[in-house]
Coordinates of C-alpha atoms and ligand atoms in Angstrom, one line a residue:
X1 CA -25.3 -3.6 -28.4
X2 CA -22.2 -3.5 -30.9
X3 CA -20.3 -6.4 -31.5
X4 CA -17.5 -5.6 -29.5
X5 CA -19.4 -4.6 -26.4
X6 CA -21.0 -8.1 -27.3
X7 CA -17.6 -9.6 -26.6
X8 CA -17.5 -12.7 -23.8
X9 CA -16.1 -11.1 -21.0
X10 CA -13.4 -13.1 -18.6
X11 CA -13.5 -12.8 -15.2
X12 CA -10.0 -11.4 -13.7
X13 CA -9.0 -12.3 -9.9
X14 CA -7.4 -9.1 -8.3
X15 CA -5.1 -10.1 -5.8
X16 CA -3.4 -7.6 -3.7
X17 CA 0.2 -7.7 -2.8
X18 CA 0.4 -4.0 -1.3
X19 CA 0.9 -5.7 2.3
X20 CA 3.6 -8.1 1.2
X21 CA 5.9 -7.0 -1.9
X22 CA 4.8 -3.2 -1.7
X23 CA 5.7 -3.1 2.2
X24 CA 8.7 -4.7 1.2
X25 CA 9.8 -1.6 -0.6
X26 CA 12.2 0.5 1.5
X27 CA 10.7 2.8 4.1
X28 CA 7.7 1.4 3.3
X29 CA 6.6 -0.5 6.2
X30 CA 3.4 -0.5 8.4
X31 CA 2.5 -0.8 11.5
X32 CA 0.0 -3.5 12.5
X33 CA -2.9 -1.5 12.9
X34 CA -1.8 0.2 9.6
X35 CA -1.5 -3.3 8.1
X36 CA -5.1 -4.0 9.4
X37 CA -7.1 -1.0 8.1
X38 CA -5.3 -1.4 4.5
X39 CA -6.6 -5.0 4.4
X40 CA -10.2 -3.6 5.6
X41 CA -10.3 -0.9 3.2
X42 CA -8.9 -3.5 0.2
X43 CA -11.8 -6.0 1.3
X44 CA -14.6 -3.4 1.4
X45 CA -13.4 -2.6 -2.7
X46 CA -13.8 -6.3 -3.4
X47 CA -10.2 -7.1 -3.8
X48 CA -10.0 -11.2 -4.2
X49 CA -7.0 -11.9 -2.7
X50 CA -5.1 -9.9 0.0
X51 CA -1.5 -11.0 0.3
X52 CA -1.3 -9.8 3.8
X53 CA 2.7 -10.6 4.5
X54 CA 5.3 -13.3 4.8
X55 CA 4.3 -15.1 8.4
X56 CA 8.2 -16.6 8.8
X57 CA 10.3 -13.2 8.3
X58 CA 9.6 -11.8 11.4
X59 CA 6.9 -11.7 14.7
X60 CA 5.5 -8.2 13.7
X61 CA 4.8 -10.2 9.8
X62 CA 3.5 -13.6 11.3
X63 CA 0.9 -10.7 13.7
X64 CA -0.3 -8.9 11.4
X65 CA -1.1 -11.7 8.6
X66 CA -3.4 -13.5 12.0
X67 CA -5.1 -10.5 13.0
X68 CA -6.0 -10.1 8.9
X69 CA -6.8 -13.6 8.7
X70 CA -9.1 -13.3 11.8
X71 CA -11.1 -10.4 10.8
X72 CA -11.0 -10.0 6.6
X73 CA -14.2 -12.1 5.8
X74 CA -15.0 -11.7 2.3
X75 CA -11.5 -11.7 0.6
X76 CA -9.1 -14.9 0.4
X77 CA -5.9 -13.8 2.6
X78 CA -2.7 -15.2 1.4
X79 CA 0.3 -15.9 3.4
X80 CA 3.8 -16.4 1.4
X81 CA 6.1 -18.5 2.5
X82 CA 9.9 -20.2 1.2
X83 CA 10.1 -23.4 0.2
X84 CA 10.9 -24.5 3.5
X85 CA 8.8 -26.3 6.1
X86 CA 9.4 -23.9 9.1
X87 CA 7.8 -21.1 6.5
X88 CA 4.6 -22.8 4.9
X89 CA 3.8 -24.3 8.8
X90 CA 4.5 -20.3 9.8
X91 CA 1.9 -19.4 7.0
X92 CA -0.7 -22.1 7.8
X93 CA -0.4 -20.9 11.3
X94 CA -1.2 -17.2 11.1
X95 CA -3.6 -18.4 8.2
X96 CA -5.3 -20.7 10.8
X97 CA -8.2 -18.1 11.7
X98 CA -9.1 -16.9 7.5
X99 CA -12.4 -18.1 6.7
X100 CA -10.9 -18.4 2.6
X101 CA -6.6 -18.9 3.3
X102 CA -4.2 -19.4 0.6
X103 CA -0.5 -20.1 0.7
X104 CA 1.7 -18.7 -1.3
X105 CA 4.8 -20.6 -1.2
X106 CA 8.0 -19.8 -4.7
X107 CA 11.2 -20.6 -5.6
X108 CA 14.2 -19.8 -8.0
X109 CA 13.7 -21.6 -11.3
X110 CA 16.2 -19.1 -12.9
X111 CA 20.4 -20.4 -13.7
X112 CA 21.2 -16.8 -12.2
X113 CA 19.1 -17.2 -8.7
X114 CA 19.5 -21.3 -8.0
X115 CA 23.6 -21.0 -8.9
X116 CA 24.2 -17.9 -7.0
X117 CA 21.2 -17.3 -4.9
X118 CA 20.3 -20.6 -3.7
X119 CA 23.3 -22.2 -4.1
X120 CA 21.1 -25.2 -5.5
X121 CA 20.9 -27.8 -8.2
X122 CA 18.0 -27.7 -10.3
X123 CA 17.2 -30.9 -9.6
X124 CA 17.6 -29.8 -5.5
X125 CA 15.2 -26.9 -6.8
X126 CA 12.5 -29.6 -8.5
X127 CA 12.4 -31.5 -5.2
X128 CA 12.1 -28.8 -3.6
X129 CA 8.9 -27.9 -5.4
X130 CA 6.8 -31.2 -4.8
X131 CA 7.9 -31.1 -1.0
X132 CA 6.9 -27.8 -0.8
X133 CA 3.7 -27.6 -2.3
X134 CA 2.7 -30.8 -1.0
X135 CA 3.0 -29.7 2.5
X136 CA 1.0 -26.1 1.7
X137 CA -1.6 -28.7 0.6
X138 CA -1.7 -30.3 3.4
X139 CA -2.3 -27.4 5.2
X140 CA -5.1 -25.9 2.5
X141 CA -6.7 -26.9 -0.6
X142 CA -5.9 -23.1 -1.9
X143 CA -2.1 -23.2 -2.9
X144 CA -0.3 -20.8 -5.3
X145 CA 3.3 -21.6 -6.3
X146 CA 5.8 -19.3 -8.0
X147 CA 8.7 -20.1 -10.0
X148 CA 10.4 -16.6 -8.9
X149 CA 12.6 -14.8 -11.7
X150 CA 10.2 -17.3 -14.1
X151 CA 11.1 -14.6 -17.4
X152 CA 14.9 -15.6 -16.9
X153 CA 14.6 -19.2 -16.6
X154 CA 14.9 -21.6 -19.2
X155 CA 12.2 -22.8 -20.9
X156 CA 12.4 -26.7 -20.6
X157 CA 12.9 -26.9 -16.5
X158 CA 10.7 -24.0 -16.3
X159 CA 7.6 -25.7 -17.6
X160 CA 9.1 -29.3 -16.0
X161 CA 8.6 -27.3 -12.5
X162 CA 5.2 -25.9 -12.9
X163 CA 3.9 -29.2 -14.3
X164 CA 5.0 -31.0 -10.8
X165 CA 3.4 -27.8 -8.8
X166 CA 0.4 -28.4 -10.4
X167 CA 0.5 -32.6 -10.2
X168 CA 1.6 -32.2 -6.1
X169 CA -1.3 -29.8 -5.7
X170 CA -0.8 -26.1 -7.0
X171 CA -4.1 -24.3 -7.4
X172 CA -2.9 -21.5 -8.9
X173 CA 0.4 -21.2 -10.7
X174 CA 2.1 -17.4 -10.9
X175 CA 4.6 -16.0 -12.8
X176 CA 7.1 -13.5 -11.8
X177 CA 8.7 -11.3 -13.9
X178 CA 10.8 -10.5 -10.8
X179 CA 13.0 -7.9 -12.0
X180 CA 10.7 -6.4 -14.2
X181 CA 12.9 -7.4 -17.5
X182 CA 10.4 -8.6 -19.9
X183 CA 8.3 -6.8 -22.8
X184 CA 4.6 -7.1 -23.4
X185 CA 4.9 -9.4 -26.4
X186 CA 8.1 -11.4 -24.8
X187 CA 5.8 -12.0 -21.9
X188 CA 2.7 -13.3 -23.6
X189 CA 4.3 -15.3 -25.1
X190 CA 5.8 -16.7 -22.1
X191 CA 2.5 -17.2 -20.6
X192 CA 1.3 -18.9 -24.0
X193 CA 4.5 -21.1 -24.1
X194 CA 3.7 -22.1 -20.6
X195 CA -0.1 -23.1 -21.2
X196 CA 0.3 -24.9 -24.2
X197 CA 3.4 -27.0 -23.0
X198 CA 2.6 -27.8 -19.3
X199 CA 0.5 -31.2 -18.9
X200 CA -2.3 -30.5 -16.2
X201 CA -1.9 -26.5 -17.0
X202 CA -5.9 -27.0 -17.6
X203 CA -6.0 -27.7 -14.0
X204 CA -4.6 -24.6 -12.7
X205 CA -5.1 -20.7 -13.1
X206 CA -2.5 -19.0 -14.3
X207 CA -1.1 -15.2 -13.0
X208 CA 1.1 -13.0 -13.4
X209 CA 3.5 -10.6 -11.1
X210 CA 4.9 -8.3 -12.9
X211 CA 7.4 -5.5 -11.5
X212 CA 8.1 -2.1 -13.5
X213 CA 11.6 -1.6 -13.8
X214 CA 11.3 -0.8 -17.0
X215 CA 7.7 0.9 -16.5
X216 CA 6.4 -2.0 -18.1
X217 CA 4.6 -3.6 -15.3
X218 CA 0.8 -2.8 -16.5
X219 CA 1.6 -3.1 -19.8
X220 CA 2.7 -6.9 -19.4
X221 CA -0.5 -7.7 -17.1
X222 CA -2.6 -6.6 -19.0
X223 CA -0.1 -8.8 -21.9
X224 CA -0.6 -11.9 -20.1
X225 CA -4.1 -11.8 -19.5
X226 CA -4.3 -11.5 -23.1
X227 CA -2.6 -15.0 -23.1
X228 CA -4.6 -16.9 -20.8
X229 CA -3.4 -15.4 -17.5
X230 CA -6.7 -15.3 -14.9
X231 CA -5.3 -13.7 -12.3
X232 CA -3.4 -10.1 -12.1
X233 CA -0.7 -9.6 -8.5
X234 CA -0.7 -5.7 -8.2
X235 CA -0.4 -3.1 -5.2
X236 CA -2.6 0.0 -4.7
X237 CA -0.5 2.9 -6.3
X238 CA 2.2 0.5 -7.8
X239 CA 4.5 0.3 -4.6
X240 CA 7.1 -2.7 -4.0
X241 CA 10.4 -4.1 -4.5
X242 CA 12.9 -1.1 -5.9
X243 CA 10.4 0.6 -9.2
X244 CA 7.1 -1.5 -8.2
X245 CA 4.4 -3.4 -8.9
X246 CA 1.9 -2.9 -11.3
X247 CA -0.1 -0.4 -10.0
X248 CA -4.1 -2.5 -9.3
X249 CA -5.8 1.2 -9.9
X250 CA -4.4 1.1 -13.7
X251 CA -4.9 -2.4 -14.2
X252 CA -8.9 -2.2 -13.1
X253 CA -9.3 1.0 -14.8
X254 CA -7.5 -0.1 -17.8
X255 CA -10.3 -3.0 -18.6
X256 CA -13.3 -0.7 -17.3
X257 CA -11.7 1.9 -19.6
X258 CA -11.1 -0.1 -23.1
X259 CA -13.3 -2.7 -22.1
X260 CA -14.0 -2.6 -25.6
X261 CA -10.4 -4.1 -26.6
X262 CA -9.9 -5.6 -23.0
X263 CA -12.7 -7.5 -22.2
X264 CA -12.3 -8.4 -18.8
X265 CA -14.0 -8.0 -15.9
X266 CA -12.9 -8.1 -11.7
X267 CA -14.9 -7.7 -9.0
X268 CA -13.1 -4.1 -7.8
X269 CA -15.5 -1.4 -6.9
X270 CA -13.4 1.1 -8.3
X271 CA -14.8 4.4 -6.3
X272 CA -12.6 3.2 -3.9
X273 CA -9.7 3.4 -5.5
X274 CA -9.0 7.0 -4.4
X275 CA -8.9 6.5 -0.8
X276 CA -6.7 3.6 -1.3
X277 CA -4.6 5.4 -3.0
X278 CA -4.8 8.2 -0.2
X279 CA -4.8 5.6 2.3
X280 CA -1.9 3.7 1.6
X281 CA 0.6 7.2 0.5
X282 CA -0.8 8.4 4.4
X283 CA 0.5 5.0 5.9
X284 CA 4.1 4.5 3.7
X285 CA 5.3 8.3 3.8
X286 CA 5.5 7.7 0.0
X287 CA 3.7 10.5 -1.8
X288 CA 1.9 10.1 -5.2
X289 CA 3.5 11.9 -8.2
X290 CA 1.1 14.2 -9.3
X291 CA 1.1 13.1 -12.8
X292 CA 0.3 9.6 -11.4
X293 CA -2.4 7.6 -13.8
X294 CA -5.7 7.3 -12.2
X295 CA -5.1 9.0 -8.4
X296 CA -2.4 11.2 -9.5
X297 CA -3.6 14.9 -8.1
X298 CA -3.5 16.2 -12.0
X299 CA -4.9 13.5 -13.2
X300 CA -8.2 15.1 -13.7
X301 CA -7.1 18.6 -14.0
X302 CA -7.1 20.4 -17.0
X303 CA -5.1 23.3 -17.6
X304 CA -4.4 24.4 -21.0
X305 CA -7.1 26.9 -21.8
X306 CA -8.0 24.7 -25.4
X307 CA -8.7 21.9 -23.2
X308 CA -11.1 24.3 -20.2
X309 CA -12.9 24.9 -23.5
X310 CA -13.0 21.8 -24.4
X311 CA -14.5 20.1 -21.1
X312 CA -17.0 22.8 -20.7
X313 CA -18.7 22.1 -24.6
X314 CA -18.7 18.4 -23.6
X315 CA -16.3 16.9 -20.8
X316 CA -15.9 13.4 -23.3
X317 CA -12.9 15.8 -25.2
X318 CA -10.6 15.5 -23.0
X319 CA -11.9 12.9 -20.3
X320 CA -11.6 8.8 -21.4
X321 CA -13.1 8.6 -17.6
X322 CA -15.0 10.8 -15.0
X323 CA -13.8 11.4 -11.5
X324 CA -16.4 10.3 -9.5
X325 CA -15.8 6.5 -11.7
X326 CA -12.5 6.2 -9.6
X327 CA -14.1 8.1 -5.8
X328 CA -12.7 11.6 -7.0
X329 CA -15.2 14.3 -6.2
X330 CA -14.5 17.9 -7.3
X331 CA -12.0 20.0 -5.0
X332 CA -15.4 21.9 -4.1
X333 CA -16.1 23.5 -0.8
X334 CA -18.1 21.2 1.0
X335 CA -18.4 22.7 4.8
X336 CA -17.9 25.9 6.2
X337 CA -17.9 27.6 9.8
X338 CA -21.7 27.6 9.9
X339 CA -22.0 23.8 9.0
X340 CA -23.7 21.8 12.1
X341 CA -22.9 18.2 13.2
X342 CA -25.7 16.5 11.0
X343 CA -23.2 18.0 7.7
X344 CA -20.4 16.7 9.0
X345 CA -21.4 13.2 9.9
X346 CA -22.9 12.6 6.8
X347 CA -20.0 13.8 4.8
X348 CA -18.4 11.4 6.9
X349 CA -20.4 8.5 5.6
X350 CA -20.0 9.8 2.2
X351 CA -16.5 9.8 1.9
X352 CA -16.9 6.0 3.5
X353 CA -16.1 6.7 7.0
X354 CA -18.8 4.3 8.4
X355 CA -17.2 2.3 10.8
X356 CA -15.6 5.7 13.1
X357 CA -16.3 5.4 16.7
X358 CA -18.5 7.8 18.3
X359 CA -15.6 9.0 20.4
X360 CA -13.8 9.8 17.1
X361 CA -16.4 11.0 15.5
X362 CA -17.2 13.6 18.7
X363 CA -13.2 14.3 18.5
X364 CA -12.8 15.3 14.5
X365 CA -16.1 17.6 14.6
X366 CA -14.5 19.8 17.1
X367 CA -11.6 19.5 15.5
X368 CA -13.3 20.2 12.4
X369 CA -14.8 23.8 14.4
X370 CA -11.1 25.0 14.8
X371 CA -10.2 24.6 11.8
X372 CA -13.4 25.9 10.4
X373 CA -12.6 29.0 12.8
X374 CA -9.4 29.6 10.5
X375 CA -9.9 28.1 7.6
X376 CA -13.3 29.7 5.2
X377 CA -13.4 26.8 3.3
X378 CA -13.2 23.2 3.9
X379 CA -12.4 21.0 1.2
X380 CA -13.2 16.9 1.3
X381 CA -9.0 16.5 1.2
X382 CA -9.1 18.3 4.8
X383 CA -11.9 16.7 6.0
X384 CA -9.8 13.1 5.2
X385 CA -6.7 14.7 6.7
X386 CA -8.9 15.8 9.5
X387 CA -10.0 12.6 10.3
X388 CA -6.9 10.3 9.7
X389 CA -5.2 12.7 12.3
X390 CA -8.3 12.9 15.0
X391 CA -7.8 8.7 15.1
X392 CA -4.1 8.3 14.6
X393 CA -3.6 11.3 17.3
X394 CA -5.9 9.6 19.5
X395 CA -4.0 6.1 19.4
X396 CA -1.2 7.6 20.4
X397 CA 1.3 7.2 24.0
X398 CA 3.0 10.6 23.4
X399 CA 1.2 13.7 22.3
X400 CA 2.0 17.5 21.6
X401 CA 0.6 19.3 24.7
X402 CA 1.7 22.8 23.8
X403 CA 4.4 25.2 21.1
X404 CA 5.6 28.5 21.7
X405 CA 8.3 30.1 19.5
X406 CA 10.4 33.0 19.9
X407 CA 12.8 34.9 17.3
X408 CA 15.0 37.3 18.5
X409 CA 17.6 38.4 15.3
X410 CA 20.8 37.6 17.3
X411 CA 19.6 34.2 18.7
X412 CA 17.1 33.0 16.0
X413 CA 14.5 30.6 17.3
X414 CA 13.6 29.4 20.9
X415 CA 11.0 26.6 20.5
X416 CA 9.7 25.5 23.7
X417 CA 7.6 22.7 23.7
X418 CA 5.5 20.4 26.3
X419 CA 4.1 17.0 25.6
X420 CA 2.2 14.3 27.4
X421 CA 4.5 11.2 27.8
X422 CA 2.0 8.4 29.6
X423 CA 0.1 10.9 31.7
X424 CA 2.9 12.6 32.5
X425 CA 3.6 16.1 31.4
X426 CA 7.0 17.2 30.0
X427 CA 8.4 20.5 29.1
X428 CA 12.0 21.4 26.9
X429 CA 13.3 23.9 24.7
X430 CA 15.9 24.3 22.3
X431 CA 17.0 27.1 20.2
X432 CA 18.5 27.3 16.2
X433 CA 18.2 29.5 13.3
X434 CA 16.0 27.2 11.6
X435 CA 12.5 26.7 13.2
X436 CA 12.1 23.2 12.7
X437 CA 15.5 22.2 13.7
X438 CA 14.7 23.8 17.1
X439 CA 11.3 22.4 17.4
X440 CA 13.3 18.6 16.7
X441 CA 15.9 19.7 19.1
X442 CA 13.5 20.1 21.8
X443 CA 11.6 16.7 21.1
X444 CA 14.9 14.7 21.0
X445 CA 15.5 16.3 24.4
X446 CA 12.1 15.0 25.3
X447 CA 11.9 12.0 23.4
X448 CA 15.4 10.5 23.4
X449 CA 16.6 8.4 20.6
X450 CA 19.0 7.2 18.2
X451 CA 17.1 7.1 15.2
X452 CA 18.2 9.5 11.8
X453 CA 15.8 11.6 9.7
X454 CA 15.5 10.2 6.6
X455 CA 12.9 12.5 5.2
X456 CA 11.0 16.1 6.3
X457 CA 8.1 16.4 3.2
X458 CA 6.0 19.3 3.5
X459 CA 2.7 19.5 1.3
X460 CA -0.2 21.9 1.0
X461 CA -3.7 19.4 1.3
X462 CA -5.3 22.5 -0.7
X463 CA -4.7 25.9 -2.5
X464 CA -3.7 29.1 -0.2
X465 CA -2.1 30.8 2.2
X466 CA -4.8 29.1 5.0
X467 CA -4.0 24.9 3.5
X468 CA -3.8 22.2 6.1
X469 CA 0.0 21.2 5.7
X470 CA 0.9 18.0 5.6
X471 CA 4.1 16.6 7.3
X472 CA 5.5 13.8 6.8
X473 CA 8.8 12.2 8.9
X474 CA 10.6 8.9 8.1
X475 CA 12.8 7.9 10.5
X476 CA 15.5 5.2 11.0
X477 CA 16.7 3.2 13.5
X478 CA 18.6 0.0 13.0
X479 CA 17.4 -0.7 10.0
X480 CA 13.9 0.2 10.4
X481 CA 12.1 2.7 9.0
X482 CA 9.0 4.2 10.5
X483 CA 6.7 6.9 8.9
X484 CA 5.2 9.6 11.0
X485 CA 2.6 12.3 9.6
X486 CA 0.4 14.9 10.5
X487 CA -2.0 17.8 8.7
X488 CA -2.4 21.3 11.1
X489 CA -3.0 24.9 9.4
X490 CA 0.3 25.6 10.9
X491 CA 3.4 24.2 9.3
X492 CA 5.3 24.1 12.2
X493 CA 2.6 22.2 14.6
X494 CA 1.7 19.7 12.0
X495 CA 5.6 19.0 11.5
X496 CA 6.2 18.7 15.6
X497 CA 3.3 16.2 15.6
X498 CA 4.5 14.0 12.4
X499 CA 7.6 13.8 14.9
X500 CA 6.3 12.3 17.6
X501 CA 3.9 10.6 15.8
X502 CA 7.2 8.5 14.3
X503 CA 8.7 8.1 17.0
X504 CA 5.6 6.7 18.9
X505 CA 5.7 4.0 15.9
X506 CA 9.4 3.2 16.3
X507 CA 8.9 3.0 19.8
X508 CA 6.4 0.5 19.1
X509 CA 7.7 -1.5 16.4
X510 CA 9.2 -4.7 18.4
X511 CA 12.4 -5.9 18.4
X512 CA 11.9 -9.1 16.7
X513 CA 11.0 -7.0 13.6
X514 CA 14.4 -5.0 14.3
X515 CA 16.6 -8.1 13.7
X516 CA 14.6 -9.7 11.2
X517 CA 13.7 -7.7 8.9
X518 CA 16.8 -6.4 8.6
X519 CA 18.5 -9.9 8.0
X520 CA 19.0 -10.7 4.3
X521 CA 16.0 -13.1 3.2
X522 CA 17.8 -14.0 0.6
X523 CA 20.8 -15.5 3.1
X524 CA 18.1 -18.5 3.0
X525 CA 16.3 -18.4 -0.3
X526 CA 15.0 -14.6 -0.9
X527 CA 12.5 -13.1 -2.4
Ligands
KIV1 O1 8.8 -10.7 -7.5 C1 8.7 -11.9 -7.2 O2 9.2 -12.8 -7.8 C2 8.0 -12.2 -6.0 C3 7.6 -13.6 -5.7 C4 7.7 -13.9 -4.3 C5 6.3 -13.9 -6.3 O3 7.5 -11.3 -5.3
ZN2 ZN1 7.5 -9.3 -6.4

């Protein structure tokens, strides 16, 4: 063992905010059920800490962090919650159920955010700290407070306010660079500055929550660890508030990576990370830039020929990590027309699938046999498409029954189509030069709504002509956004069913969540 393998190595708490600040993000928000299966899929990788919403901004919030709370077992969920009664009680209450709860409860310590924001004095902001976290402890021994926009607040009340979080109770003390303005050395500083200056900041585990307006967000957490920090607020593919979070894939791959120079350890099973990744791009609408770090679709593809030549004398020349390290297995054919049902159930449980339903299983195979019929080779990225559609479709109060299109030169396209709308069947057609703007038509005359498109995406799941394409729709409707999507050989099936398959969600989002998300957070502290 080298010396700097030899290194003590510090253990790192992961905690999740993907279900709080990254569905916070425009456009970005989940359904309950989607909620649910991204906190399952965070607590099977060993996240520490899911951050499943904010219980007192609307129903659909307070829901969804209680249905977590009742069924995540081996992570801590975390609730967050203003510094006002009404929020940490609305936190403890959806907490109620968690066998490990936090509550997460922050305010402005910045001039900017208490004069403008808050419309406080500091010393009405200090008050408000001990009351706050004094209640959350009340309600559980495992508190975390943040002072938010903590990198723009001035260094004297700053530390004045974390010392009385930590003397009223705070476990765990965060801090926010909340508009992503600070620098790697500015910021460890910070955290340094913090530790050595705060009386009791023995008594308390430091973390940080950084955002990445300046595309700095890793490079900061990985800065404040480096300065004492123990815990690390991220989101699975670096979604949140306006540029993001820092991204928990880089951050966990960064200290497996270079453990050598960052010794730290977390508990993350990083073969997950992948269908995280997948996971949570499937649920948001948002795609992941190909380029991304660590689940970007190039980030393991080689192209230049110097580098092919490379990788096949040794693969170490151009790879700092393999595939499989991070759940990425080679775009390889791994079914075909002739493969049986005992193939396709174990490549089920390989790619994780272990908890599908018999029903759904029995649904994707023969799902799985048409598309075997057309397609010659199935790839693992069609098999997850496959599969994410067979449950979603199934789930669903509206479905596609039937699609027949017609071009004529003079008229352009007739789409007809006929769906099942609770057991009943419905038929309509519409016509347009543009296929999909007749297939739409004829849904809206089936579907009636007000909501806008705010995004048609088209992708190829795999190389040629025969790819699964992947549809995604984001729709609006009084200020919420719903994502629909849907995979199909054929562009313009896949793309009717992303379409209903939205506006089944907005149909379904409640009208709670309408008004209040929508209403300005910050009208009564903000995040
Ligand atoms: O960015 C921020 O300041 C936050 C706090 C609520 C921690 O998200
Ligand atoms: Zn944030």
């Amino acid at each position: 063992m080298n010396t700097k393998t030899a290194r003590k190595q510090a253990s790192i708490v992961i905690f999740d905010t993907t279900l709080r600040d990254g569905e916070q993000s425009p456009g970005a928000s989940m359904t309950l059920e989607e909620k649910h299966k991204v906190a399952l899929l965070l607590e099977a990788m060993h996240v520490d800490i899911i951050e499943a919403g904010f219980p007192a901004a609307s129903k659909g919030d307070f829901q969804a962090v209680k249905r977590i709370a009742q069924s995540v077992k081996n992570s801590t969920v975390c609730g967050l919650a203003r510094a006002h009664d009404s929020d940490i009680r609305a936190a403890g209450e959806a907490l109620a159920a968690a066998k490990r709860k936090r509550i997460h409860t922050f305010i402005s310590t910045s001039p900017l955010h208490m004069k403008y924001k808050l419309r406080m004095t500091p010393e009405d902001v200090y008050d408000a700290v001990i009351h706050s976290v004094t209640l959350a402890r009340n309600l559980t021994d495992d508190v975390e407070w943040s002072p938010e926009d903590a990198t723009r607040s001035e260094h004297d009340f700053l530390c004045r306010c974390i010392e009385a979080a930590i003397k009223a109770g705070a476990t765990t003390i965060n801090i926010p660079d909340t508009v992503g303005y600070s620098t790697p050395s500015e910021f460890s500083a910070l955290i340094r500055m913090i530790r050595e200056n705060v009386r009791g900041a023995d008594k308390a585990v430091f973390s940080c929550h950084c955002h990445n307006d300046l595309g700095l967000a890793v490079a900061n957490s990985l800065a404040a660890v480096d300065a004492g920090a123990r815990q690390i607020e991220c989101t699975i593919n670096g979604i949140g508030e306006r540029a993001g979070n820092a991204a928990l894939e880089e951050v966990v791959m960064a200290c497996v990576t270079r453990n050598d120079t960052l010794p730290y350890r977390t508990a993350i099973d990083t073969t997950y990370l992948t269908r995280a990744s997948h996971l949570v791009s499937t649920v948001t609408g948002f795609s992941v830039q190909p380029n991304k770090a660590i689940v970007g679709q190039n980030a393991f593809s080689h192209e230049a020929g110097i580098h092919q030549d490379g990788m096949l004398k040794h693969s170490n020349t151009y790879e700092i990590m393999t595939p499989e390290s991070v759940g990425r297995h080679q775009s390889v054919i791994v079914l075909g027309k002739h493969s049986g049902r005992h193939a396709f159930v174990n490549k089920l449980h390989e790619l994780g699938f272990d908890a599908i339903t018999p029903a759904h299983i029995e649904e994707a195979f023969k799902r799985f046999k048409d598309l075997a019929d057309y397609k010659k080779d199935i790839f693992e990225e069609d098999i997850l498409a496959l599969v994410d559609e067979t449950v979603t479709r199934r789930q669903q109060q509206r479905q596609l029954l039937s699609l027949h299109i017609q071009y004529q030169d003079d008229k352009g396209y007739t789409v007809r189509v006929a769906i099942k709308d609770n057991e009943q069947e419905k038929s309509a057609q519409a016509t347009s030069q543009g296929v999909i703007d007749g297939l739409f038509k004829a849904i809206h005359t089936l579907i009636p709504h007000q909501a806008s498109l705010q995004l048609y995406q088209v992708k190829a799941i795999s190389g040629g002509t025969d790819a699964q394409a992947e549809v995604t729709v984001r729709l609006q409707q009084d200020g919420v956004e719903v994502v629909g999507q849907s995979a199909h050989t054929d562009t313009v099936h896949a793309s009717a069913r992303a379409y209903i398959h939205a506006l089944n969600k907005l149909a379904s989002v409640d009208s709670a969540r309408l008004t209040q998300k929508t209403s300005p957070i910050g009208a009564v502290g903000g995040i």
